[in-house]
Structures are given as structure tokens and as C-alpha cells.
Short mmCIF file of C-alpha atoms and ligand atoms in Angstrom, two decimals:
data_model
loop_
_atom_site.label_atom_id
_atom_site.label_comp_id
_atom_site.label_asym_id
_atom_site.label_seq_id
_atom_site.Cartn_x
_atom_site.Cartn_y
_atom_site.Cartn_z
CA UNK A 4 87.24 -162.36 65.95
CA UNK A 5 85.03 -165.52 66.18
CA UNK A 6 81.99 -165.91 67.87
CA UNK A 7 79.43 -168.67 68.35
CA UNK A 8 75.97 -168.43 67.50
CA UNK A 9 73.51 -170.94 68.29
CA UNK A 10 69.66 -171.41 67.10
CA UNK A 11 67.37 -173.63 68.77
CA UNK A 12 64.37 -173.93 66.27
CA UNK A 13 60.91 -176.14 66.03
CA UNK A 14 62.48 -178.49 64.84
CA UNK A 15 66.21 -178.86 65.70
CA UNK A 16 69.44 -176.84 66.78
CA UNK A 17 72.50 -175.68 64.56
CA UNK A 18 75.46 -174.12 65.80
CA UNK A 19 77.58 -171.75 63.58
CA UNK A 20 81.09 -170.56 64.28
CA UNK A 21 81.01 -166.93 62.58
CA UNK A 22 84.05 -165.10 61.65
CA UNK A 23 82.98 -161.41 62.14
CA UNK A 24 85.42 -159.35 60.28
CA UNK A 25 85.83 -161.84 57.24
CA UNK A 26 81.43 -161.98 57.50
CA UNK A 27 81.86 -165.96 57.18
CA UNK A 28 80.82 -169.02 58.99
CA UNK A 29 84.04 -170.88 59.31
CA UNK A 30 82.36 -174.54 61.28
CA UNK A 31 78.71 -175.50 62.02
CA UNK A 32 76.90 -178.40 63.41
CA UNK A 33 73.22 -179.52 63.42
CA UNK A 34 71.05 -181.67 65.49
CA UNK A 35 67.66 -182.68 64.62
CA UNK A 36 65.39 -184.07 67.40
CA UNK A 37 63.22 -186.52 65.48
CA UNK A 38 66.62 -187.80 63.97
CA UNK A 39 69.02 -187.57 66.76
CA UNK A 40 66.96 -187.74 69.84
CA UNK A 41 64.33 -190.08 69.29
CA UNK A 42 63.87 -190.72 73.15
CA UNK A 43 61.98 -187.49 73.04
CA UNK A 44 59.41 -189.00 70.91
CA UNK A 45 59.09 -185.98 68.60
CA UNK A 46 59.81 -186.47 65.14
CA UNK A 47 58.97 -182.67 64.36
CA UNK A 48 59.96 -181.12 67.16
CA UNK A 49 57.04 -181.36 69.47
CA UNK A 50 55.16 -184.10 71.25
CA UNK A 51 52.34 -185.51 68.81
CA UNK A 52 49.26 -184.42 69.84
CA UNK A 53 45.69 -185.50 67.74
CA UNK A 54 44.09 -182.23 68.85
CA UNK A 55 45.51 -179.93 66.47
CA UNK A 56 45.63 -177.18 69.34
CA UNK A 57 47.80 -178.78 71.47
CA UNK A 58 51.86 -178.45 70.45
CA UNK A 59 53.94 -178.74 73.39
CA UNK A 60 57.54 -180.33 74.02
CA UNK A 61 59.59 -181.63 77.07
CA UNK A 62 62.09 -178.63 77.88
CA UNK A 63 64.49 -181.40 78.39
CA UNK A 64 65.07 -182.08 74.95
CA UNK A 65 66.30 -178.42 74.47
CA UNK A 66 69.11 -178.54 76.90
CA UNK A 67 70.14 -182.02 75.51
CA UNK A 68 70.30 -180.57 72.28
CA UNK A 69 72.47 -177.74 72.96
CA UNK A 70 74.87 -180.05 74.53
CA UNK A 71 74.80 -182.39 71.93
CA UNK A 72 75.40 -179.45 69.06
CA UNK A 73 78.05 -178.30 71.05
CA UNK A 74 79.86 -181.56 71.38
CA UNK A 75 79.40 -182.29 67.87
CA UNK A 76 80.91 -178.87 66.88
CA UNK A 77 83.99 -179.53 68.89
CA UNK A 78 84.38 -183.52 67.02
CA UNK A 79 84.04 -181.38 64.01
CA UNK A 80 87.26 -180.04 64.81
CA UNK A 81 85.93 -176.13 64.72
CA UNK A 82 88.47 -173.73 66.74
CA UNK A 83 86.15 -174.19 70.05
CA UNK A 84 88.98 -172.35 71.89
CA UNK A 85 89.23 -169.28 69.88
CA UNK A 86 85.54 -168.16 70.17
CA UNK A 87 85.17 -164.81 72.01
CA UNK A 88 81.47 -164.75 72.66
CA UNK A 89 78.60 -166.69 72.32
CA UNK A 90 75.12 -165.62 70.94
CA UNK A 91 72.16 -166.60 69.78
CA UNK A 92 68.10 -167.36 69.31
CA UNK A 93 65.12 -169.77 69.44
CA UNK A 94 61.47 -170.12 68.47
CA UNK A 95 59.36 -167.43 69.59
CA UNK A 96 56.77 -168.15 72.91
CA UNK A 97 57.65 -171.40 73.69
CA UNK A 98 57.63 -171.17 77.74
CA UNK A 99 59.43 -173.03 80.70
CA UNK A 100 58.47 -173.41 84.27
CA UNK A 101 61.35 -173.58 86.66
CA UNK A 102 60.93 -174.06 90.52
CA UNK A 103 63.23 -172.95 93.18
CA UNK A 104 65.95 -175.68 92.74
CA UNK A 105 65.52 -175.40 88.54
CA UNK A 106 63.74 -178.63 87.66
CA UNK A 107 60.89 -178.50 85.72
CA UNK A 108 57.33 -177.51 86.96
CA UNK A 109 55.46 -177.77 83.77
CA UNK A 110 56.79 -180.90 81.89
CA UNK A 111 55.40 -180.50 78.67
CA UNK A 112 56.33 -176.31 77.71
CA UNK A 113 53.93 -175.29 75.22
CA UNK A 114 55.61 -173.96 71.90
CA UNK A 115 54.55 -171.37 69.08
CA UNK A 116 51.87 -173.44 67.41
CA UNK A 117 50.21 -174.28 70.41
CA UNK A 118 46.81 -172.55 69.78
CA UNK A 119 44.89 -174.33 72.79
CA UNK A 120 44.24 -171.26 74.98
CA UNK A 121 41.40 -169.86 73.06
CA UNK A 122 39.46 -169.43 76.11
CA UNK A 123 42.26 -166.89 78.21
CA UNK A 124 42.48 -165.32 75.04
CA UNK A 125 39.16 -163.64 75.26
CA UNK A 126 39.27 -163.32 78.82
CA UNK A 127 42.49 -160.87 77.91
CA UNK A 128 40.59 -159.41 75.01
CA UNK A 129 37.44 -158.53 77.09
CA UNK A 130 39.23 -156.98 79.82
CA UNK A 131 41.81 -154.88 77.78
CA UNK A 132 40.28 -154.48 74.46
CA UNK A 133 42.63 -152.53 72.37
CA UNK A 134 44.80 -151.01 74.41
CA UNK A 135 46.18 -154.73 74.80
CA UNK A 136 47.37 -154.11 70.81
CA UNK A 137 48.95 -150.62 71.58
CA UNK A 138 50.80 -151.42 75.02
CA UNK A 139 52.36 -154.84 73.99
CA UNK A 140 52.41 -154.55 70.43
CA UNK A 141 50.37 -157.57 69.64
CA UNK A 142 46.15 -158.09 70.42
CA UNK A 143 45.58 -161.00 72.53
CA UNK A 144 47.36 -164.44 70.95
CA UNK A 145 46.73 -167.97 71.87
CA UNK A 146 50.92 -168.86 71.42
CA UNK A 147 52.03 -165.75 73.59
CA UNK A 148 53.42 -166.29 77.20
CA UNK A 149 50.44 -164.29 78.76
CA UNK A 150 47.38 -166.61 77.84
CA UNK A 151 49.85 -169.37 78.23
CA UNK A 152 50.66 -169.00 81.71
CA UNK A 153 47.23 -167.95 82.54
CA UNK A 154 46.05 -171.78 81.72
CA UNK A 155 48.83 -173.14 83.22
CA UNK A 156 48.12 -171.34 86.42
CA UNK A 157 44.56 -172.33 86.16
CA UNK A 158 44.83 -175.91 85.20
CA UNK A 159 47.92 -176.71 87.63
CA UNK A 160 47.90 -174.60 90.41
CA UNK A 161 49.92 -176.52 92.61
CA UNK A 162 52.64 -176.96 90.12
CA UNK A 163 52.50 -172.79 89.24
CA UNK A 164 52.32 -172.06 92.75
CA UNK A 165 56.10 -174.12 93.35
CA UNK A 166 57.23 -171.88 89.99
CA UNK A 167 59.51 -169.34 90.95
CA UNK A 168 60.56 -168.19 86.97
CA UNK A 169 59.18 -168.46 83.95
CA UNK A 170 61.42 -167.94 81.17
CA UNK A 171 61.13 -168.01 77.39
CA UNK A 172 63.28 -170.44 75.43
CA UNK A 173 65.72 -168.12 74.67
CA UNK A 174 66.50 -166.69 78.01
CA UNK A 175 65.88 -170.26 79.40
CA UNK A 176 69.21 -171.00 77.23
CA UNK A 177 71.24 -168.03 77.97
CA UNK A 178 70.73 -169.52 81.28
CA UNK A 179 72.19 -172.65 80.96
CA UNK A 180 74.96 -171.55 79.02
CA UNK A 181 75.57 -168.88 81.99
CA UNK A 182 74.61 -170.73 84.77
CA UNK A 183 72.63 -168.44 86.26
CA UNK A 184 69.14 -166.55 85.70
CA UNK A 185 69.39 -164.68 82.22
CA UNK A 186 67.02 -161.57 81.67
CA UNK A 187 64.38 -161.74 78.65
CA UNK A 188 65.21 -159.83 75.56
CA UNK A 189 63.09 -156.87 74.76
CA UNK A 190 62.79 -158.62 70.99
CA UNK A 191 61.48 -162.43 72.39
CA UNK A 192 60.38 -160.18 75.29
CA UNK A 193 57.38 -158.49 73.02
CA UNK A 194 55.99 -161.83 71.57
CA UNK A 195 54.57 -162.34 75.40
CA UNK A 196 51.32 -159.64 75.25
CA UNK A 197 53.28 -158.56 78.84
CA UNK A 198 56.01 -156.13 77.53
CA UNK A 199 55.06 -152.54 77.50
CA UNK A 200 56.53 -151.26 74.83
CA UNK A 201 56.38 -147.70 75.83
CA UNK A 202 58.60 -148.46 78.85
CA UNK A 203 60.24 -151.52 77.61
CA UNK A 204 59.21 -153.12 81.25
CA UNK A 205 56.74 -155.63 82.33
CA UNK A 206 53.67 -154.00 82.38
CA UNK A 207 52.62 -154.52 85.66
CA UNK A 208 48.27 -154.07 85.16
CA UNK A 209 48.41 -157.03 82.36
CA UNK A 210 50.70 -159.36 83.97
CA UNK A 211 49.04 -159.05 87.38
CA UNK A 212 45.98 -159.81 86.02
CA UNK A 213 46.99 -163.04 84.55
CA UNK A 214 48.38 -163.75 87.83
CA UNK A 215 49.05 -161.51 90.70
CA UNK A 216 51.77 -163.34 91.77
CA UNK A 217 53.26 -163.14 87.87
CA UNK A 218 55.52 -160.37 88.16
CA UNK A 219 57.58 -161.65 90.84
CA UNK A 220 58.26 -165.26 88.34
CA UNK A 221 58.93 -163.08 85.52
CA UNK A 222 63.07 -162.40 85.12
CA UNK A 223 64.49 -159.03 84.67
CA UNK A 224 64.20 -157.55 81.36
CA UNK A 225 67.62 -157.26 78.57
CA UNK A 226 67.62 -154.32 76.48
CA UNK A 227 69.96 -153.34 73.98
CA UNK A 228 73.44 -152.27 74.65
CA UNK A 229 72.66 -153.88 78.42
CA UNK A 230 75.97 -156.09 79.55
CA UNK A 231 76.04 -159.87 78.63
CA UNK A 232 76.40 -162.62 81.00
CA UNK A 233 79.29 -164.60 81.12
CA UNK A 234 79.55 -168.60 79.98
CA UNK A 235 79.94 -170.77 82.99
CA UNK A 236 82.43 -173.58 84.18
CA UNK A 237 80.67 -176.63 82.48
CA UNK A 238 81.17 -175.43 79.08
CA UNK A 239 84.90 -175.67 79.45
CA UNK A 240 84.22 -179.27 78.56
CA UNK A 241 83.45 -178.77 74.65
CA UNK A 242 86.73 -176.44 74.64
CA UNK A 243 84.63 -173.04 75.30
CA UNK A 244 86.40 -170.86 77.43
CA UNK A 245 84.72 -170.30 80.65
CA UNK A 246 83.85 -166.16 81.35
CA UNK A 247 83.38 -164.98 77.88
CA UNK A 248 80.70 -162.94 76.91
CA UNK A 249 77.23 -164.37 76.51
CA UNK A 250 74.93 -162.04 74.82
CA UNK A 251 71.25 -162.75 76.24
CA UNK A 252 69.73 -164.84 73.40
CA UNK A 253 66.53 -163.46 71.17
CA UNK A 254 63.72 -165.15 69.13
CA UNK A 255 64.44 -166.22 65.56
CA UNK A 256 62.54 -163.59 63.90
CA UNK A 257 64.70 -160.59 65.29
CA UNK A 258 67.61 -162.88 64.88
CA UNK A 259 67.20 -162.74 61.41
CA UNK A 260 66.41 -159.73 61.21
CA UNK A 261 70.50 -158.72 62.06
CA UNK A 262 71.40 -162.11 60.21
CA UNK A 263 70.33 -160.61 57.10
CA UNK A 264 71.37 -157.19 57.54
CA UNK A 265 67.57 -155.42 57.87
CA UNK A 266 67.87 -154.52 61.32
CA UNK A 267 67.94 -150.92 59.53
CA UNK A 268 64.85 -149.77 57.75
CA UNK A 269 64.82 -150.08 54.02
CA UNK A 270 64.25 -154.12 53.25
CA UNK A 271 61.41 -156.62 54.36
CA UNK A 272 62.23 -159.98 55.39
CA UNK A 273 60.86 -162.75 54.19
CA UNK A 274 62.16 -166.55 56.54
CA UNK A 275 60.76 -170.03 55.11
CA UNK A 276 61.23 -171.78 57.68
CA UNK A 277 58.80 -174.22 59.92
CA UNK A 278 56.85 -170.94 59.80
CA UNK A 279 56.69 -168.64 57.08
CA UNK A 280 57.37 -165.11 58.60
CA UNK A 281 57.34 -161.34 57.03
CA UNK A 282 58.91 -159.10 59.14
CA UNK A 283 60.88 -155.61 58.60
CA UNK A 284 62.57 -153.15 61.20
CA UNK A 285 59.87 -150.33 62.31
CA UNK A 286 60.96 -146.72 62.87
CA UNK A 287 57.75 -145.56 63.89
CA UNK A 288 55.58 -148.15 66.18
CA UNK A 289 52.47 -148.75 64.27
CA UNK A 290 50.07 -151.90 64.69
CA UNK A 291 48.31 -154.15 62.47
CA UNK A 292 44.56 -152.91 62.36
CA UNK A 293 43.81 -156.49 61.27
CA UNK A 294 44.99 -157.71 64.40
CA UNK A 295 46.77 -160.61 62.57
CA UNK A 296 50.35 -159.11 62.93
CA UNK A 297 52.73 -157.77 65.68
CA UNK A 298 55.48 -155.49 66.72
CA UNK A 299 58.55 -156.80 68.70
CA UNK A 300 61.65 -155.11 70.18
CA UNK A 301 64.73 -154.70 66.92
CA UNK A 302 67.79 -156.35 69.28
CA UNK A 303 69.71 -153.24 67.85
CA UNK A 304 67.05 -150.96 69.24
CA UNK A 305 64.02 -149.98 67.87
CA UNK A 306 61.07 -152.02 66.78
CA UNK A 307 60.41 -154.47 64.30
CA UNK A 308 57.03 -155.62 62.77
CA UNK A 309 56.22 -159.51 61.94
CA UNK A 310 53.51 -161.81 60.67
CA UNK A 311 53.80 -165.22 61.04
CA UNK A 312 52.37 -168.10 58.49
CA UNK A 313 52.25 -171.33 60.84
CA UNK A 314 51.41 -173.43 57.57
CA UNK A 315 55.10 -172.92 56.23
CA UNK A 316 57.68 -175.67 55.59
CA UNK A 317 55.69 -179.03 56.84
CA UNK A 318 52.81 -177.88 54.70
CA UNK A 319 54.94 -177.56 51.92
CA UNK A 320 56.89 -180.68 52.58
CA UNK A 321 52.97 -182.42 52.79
CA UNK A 322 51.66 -181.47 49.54
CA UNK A 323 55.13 -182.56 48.17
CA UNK A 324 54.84 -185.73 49.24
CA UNK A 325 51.37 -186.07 48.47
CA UNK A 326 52.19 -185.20 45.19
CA UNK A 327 54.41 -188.04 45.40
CA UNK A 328 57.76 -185.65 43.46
CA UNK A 329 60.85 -184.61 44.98
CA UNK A 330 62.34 -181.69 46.21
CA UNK A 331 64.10 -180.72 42.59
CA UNK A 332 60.40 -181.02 41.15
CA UNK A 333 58.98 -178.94 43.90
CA UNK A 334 61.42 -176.44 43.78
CA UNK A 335 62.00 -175.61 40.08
CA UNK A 336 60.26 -178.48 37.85
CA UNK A 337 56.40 -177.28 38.90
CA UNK A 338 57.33 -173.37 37.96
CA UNK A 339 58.74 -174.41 34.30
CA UNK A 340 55.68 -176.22 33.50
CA UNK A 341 52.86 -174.04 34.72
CA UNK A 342 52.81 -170.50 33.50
CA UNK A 343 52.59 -167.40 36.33
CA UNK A 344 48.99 -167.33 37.90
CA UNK A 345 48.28 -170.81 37.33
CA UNK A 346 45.21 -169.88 35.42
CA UNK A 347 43.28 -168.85 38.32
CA UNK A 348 44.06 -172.12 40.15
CA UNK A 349 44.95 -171.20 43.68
CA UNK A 350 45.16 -173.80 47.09
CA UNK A 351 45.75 -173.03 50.96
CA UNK A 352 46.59 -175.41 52.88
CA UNK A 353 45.46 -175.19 56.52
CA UNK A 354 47.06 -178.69 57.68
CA UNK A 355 48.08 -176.86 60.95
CA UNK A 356 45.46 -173.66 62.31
CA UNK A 357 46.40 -170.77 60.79
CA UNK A 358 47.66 -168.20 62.88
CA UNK A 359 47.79 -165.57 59.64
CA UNK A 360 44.36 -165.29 58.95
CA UNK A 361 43.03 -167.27 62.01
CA UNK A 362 41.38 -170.13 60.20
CA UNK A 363 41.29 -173.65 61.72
CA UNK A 364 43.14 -176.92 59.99
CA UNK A 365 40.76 -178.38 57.71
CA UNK A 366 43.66 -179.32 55.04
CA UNK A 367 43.91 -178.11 51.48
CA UNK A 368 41.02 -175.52 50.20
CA UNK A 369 41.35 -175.13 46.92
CA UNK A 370 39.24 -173.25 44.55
CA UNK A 371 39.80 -176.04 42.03
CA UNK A 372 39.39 -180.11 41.60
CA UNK A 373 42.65 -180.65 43.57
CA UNK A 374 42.47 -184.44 43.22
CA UNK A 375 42.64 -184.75 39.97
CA UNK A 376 45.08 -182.11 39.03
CA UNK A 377 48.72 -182.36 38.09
CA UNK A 378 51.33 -182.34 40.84
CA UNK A 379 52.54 -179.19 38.70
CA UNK A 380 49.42 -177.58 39.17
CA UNK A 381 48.64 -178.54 42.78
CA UNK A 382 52.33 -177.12 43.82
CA UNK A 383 52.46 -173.72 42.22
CA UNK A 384 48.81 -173.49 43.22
CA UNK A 385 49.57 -173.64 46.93
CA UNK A 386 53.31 -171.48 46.70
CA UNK A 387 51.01 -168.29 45.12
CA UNK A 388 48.08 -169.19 48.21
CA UNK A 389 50.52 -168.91 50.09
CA UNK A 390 52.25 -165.68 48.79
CA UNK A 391 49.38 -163.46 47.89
CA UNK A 392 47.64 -164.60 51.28
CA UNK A 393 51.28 -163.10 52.61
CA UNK A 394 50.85 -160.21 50.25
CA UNK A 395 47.82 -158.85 51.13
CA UNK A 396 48.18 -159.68 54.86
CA UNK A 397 51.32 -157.70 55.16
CA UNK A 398 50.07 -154.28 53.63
CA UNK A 399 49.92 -152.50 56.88
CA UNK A 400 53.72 -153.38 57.17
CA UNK A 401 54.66 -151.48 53.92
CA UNK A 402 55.68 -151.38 50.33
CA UNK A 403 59.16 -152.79 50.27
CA UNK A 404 61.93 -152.46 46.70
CA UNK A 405 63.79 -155.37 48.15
CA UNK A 406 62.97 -158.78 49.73
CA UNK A 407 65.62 -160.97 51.56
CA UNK A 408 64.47 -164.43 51.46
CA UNK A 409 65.94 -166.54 54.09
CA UNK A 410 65.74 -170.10 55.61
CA UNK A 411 65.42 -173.72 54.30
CA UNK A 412 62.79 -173.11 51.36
CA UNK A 413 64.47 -170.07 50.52
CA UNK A 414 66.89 -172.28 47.86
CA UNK A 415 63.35 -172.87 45.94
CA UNK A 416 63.94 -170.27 42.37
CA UNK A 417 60.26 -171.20 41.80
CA UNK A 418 59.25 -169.81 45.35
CA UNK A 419 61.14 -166.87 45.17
CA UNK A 420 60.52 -165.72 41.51
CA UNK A 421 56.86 -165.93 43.01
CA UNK A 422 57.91 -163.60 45.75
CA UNK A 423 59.10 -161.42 43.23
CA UNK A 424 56.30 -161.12 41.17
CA UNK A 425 53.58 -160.92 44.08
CA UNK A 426 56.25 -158.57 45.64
CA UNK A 427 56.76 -156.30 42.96
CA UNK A 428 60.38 -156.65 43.91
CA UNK A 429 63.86 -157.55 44.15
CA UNK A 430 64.51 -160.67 45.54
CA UNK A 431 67.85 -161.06 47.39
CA UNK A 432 68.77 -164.68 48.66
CA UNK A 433 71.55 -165.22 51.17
CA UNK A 434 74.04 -167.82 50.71
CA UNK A 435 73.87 -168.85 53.74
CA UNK A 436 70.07 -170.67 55.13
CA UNK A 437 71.74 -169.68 58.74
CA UNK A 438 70.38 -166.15 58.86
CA UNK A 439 69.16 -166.48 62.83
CA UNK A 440 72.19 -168.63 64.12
CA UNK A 441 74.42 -165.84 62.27
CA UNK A 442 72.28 -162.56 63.60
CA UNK A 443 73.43 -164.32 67.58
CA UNK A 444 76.65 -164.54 66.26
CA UNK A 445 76.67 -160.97 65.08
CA UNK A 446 74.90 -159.62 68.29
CA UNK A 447 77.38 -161.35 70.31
CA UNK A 448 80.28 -159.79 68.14
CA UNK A 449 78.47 -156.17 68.78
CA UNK A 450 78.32 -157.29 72.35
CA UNK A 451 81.82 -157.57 72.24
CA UNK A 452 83.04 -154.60 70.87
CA UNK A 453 80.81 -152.50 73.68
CA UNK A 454 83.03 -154.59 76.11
CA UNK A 455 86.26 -153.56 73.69
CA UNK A 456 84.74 -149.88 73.80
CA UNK A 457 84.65 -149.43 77.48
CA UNK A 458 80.31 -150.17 77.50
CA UNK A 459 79.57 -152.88 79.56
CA UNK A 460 81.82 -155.07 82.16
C1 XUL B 11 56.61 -165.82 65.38
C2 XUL B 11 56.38 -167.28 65.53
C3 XUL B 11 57.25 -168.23 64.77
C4 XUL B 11 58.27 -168.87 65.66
C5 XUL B 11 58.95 -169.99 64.87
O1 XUL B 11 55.67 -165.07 66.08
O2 XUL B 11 55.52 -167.72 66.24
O3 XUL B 11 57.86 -167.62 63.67
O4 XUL B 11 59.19 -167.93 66.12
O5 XUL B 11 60.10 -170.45 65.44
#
């Protein structure tokens, strides 16, 4: 049985064609945008902005991505015809205003690292105080949909007022690929601060106070085991056959989670991607009490904790190239010449503001002459920064025996022996750096098999 799954991430989309029962990836395809769709003027994903708060990007380069994945999957010569569902995920909060005839209200959606809505984040905080944290999961965050929307509506009130839905990325996609209005997962759903998690449905106090005409823009909600859309007409055109199964897409992080097989308790998670993120499925629902962390819904069922490290991958990627080495030196080179704990020497860079602790981007602190030290030095020095700040920041999660390390950086055996060591344990890579794509393909295989089973139409 093959299914597609498809992730749309910060900084590009990839496409995987998953072969369930053999647990392989039998075709793929990539786009990046700064590479491949330069007329969106966003080399990393997101329209450059010189206030650091700011990270938005035209919704428009999202659909043209999909299309273009999807047609290059098909020149690829992958079996387009013999896919039986489709699946899949994209970066967490990113937002997008539709109006009645589904053009674009807000032209420029604002994505995960957007950290500009300080201001209707304490208006949220004031009013709910904790019980914000234990309803939705998460305390009040400047990249979640609620004090996202609340600025929007503020700032543009003529162009909220013509909004009739607001959808996150993921469900935004589900609804292109069905051609009609998909519901929000209840894993993307949670990263909004407007989920109650107790009912898994809109809570209807918080979302009418960020707008009281909210609810009625917000789509219905997905949870699991609910029945999948179906793939529309258009699609027929990269060999896809119309009518099969569409599995409401989810955010990365819970993608993952099923990609790399923890959507049971028992192992943490640890994805290097554009973010760094720690995240493990939750039995019990339990919160951060340093308000750094969250709980979203486990697309299996369930919950599943995160924390999320905006200075990941392009921080990494800076200090290499500032270092002036390349990836080979980065990666292994830097850990054979400096011994474990760097003799004290530790750096964090904060080239983005960090979400995990909240700390704004005043570039590398290090507590060490970072100018004049070795490239060897300078690199290991901000891979354990970065680690033990992870560490210690992700107590409240748990004590985990194994670690699956997934996404790009995950190839690095000098990050991950850190892991291990920080960690005090095992440290499982996958072969494959797909682990969201694959976890859409898998849900859509499990959403096919409820079909099989008599669940679901
Ligand atoms: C999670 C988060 C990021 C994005 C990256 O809360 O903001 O990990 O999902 O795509």
C-alpha cells in the first residue's frame, strides 16, 4: 500500500512516496523556496524583515510549492497512480486569512518565529492568568494563532472583518488538496492558545475574547480516528487519483512524533531542524511550570509535550560559516579535536529571539573570548549551549533511556554523541531525515485501514 506524505516546512516542501507494509520511502521530491521560487523573495522561507520580530510569508508561495513538489514527483517517475492516500504536515502557527471567495485577506501570514505580538500577549496573560496554561496547554505565546489574530484584527479591521476562515497551514493545505474547507487537527490545533484540551473544542471564553466574532472564522475541529477528506479533481493532473483519502494534515512536531515511532510513551524526541524541538508523547497532561514549553494533541490520541529552540539550524549554519569550515568540519572535525566539556567554554547564540528561554537576539554570548578562539572551540562551544540549555529546559518533560534524533542536523556524530552525553542516553538516529513527511504518510496509511475496517466513509 503506498501513500503520499507531504511536509511543508520554514523553509521548503518535500514530498515522500511511503511504502507502508515494506516501512520504506520508495520516491521523494523537494522544493526549496529561496532556490526554486525566488519570485517570493524569501531566501529562508519568510519575507526579510530588519525587525527581528517580524517573520511573515505570502501564503501564495505555499500553494505554489505544493504544486510544484507534486509535479516534480510525478517527472521523477514515482508510481503517482498507485498512491492510496495522501497525508501530511507543516510548521506549527503559521496562519492564513481567507475571505468568502478564498483569496487572501492578510497577504503576508505570520509564521512560527514571528514574535511581534508581545503586546496581545499580555493582554491574554492578564485576563486569563494561568488557567490560559491548563485549558490550552500552552501560557500565552507571541507565535500562537490567538495573539496572532488578535493584532491582525486590531491593526486591519477592515480586512478581518471580510475574513470568513482562518486556518492554520496545515489545514489551509488539506484544503487545497481537497478542495474544500478542511477541519484543524487537534495536534496543530493545540499550538493556537484556543483549543481546550479538556473538550478537544474551541474554547469558546478565550477565542471570543480575542474576537467575538472568532468562533464563527474558526473551521471545525479533526480529531483522531475522525473520517478524511477526499483529494479533489485538479490533482488528477500530477497522476493522483481523484477521491482518495486525504487525512487532515498536522504540524511537524506531532508528525514526527508517528514518523519516528514515539507516538507511544517510552522515547523523547529530539528534531534539528530550522528549530530545534524536544518533544515526547504524554499519558498524563501535565504543563511546564516554567511556562517555556507546551502540550499538543498526539494525532494517534493522547497528548504530546514539546519545547521548541527557534535558534536551531540557521544558527548553526551562521557560526559555521563564520567560522569559515564546512559542513564535514562542523559535523565531526570540531568534536575530534576538542575534548567533552570544552573546558568550561560554552556559547548561545541568540541570532533569532529565543523562544526557549525567552531572551531577545543579541547574537553569540559566550562566556569566553569568542573572537579569538578556534573554529573547533567556537563550534562545540555553541552544540553543548545549545544541548544543556535543552537539557535543563526539558526536565519537567521527563527522564528519557532513549533519544531519537531526527531532521537535517541529525547526520552530525558530533551533535548527537553530545546528546548522548548531556542525555544520559541512547541515541537512536533514523535513516531517513524525513521523519514528519513519513509520520503523514503513516497517518494517512492508518487512515486507510479505518476506511478498510469499516471506520470512517
Ligand atoms: C513548534 C514550533 C516550530 C515549528 C517549526 O512550536 O514553533 O517547531 O513547528 O516548523
Amino acid at each position: 500500500m503506498l501513500t503520499l506524505g507531504i511536509d511543508s516546512s520554514t523553509q521548503g516542501v518535500k514530498a515522500v512516496v511511503y511504502d507502508a507494509v515494506a516501512d520504506r520511502v520508495v520516491a521523494s521530491a523537494n522544493v526549496n523556496y529561496g532556490r526554486d521560487l525566488p519570485e517570493f523573495g524569501s531566501p529562508e522561507g519568510f519575507l526579510p524583515n530588519a525587525d527581528t520580530c517580524i517573520r511573515r510569508a505570502d501564503p501564495g508561495m505555499w500553494v505554489r510549492g505544493l504544486d510544484l513538489v507534486l509535479a516534480r514527483l510525478k517527472e521523477s517517475g514515482a508510481p503517482m497512480g498507485e498512491i492510496s492516500a495522501v497525508g501530511g504536515d507543516a510548521q506549527q502557527h503559521a496562519t492564513v486569512y481567507l475571505d468568502a471567495d478564498g483569496g487572501f485577506t492578510r497577504k503576508a501570514s505570520p509564521i512560527w518565529m514571528d514574535s511581534s505580538t508581545g503586546e496581545e500577549v499580555s493582554r491574554l496573560n492578564a485576563h486569563f492568568g494561568k488557567t490560559l496554561q491548563t485549558r490550552t496547554g500552552s501560557p500565552a505565546i507571541e507565535r500562537f494563532a490567538a495573539a496572532q489574530i488578535m493584532k491582525f484584527a486590531c491593526e486591519e479591521p477592515d480586512a478581518y472583518a471580510r475574513t470568513t476562515r482562518i486556518h492554520l497551514l496545515s489545514s489551509f493545505l488539506t484544503s487545497v488538496l481537497a478542495g474544500e474547507d478542511s477541519p484543524i487537527d487537534v495536534g496543530d490545533g493545540a499550538g493556537m492558545n484556543l483549543l481546550n484540551l479538556a473538550t478537544l473544542e474551541w474554547d469558546a471564553e478565550i477565542c471570543s475574547f480575542v474576537n467575538r466574532s472568532l468562533l464563527q472564522k474558526l473551521p471545525r475541529i479533526h480529531r483522531p480516528g475522525d473520517a478524511p477528506l477526499r483529494l479533489a479533481q485538479r490533482f488528477a493532473a500530477y497522476g493522483l487519483r481523484p477521491g482518495i483519502p486525504v487525512e487532515p494534515f498536522t504540524g511537524d512536531n506531532p508528525a514526527s512524533l508517528v514518523g519516528c515511532g514515539a507516538e507511544k510513551p517510552g522515547c523523547a524526541v529530539i528534531s534539528l531542524g530550522t528549530s530545534d524541538t524536544f518533544f515526547a508523547a504524554m499519558p498524563d497532561f501535565r504543563t511546564d511550570p516554567g511556562g517555556c514549553g507546551h502540550v499538543f494533541g498526539n494525532p494517534v490520541g493522547g497528548f504530546m509535550s514539546l519545547a521548541c529552540f527557534k535558534n536551531g539550524s540557521l544558527a548553526r549554519d551562521r557560526v559555521r560559516r563564520e567560522c569559515g569550515v564546512d559542513w564535514k568540519f562542523f559535523d565531526e572535525t570540531a568534536f575530534d579535536l576538542t575534548p567533552s566539556g570544552n573546558g568550561g567554554r560554552r556559547a548561545f547564540p541568540y541570532f533569532e529571539n529565543e523562544i526557549t528561554p525567552c531572551h531577545a537576539a543579541t547574537g553569540v554570548e559566550a562566556n569566553f573570548d569568542w573572537d579569538s578562539a578556534s573554529p573547533e572551540v567556537r563550534i562545540r562551544a555553541v552544540v553543548e549551549g545549545q544541548i544543556a540549555n535543552m537539557r535543563e529546559r526539558t526536565r519537567w518533560i521527563g527522564d528519557f533511556k532513549i533519544i531519537c534524533v531526527t531532521g537535517g542536523a541529525s547526520r552530525s556524530r558530533g551533535i548527537c554523541s553530545v546528546i548522548g552525553e548531556m542525555f544520559g542516553a541512547d541515541v537512536k538516529t533514523l535513516d531517513a531525515t524525513d521523519s514528519a513527511a513519513i509520520g503523514g504518510a503513516r497517518l494517512a496509511a492508518a487512515a486507510l485501514e479505518r476506511i478498510k475496517g469499516g471506520a470512517g466513509k
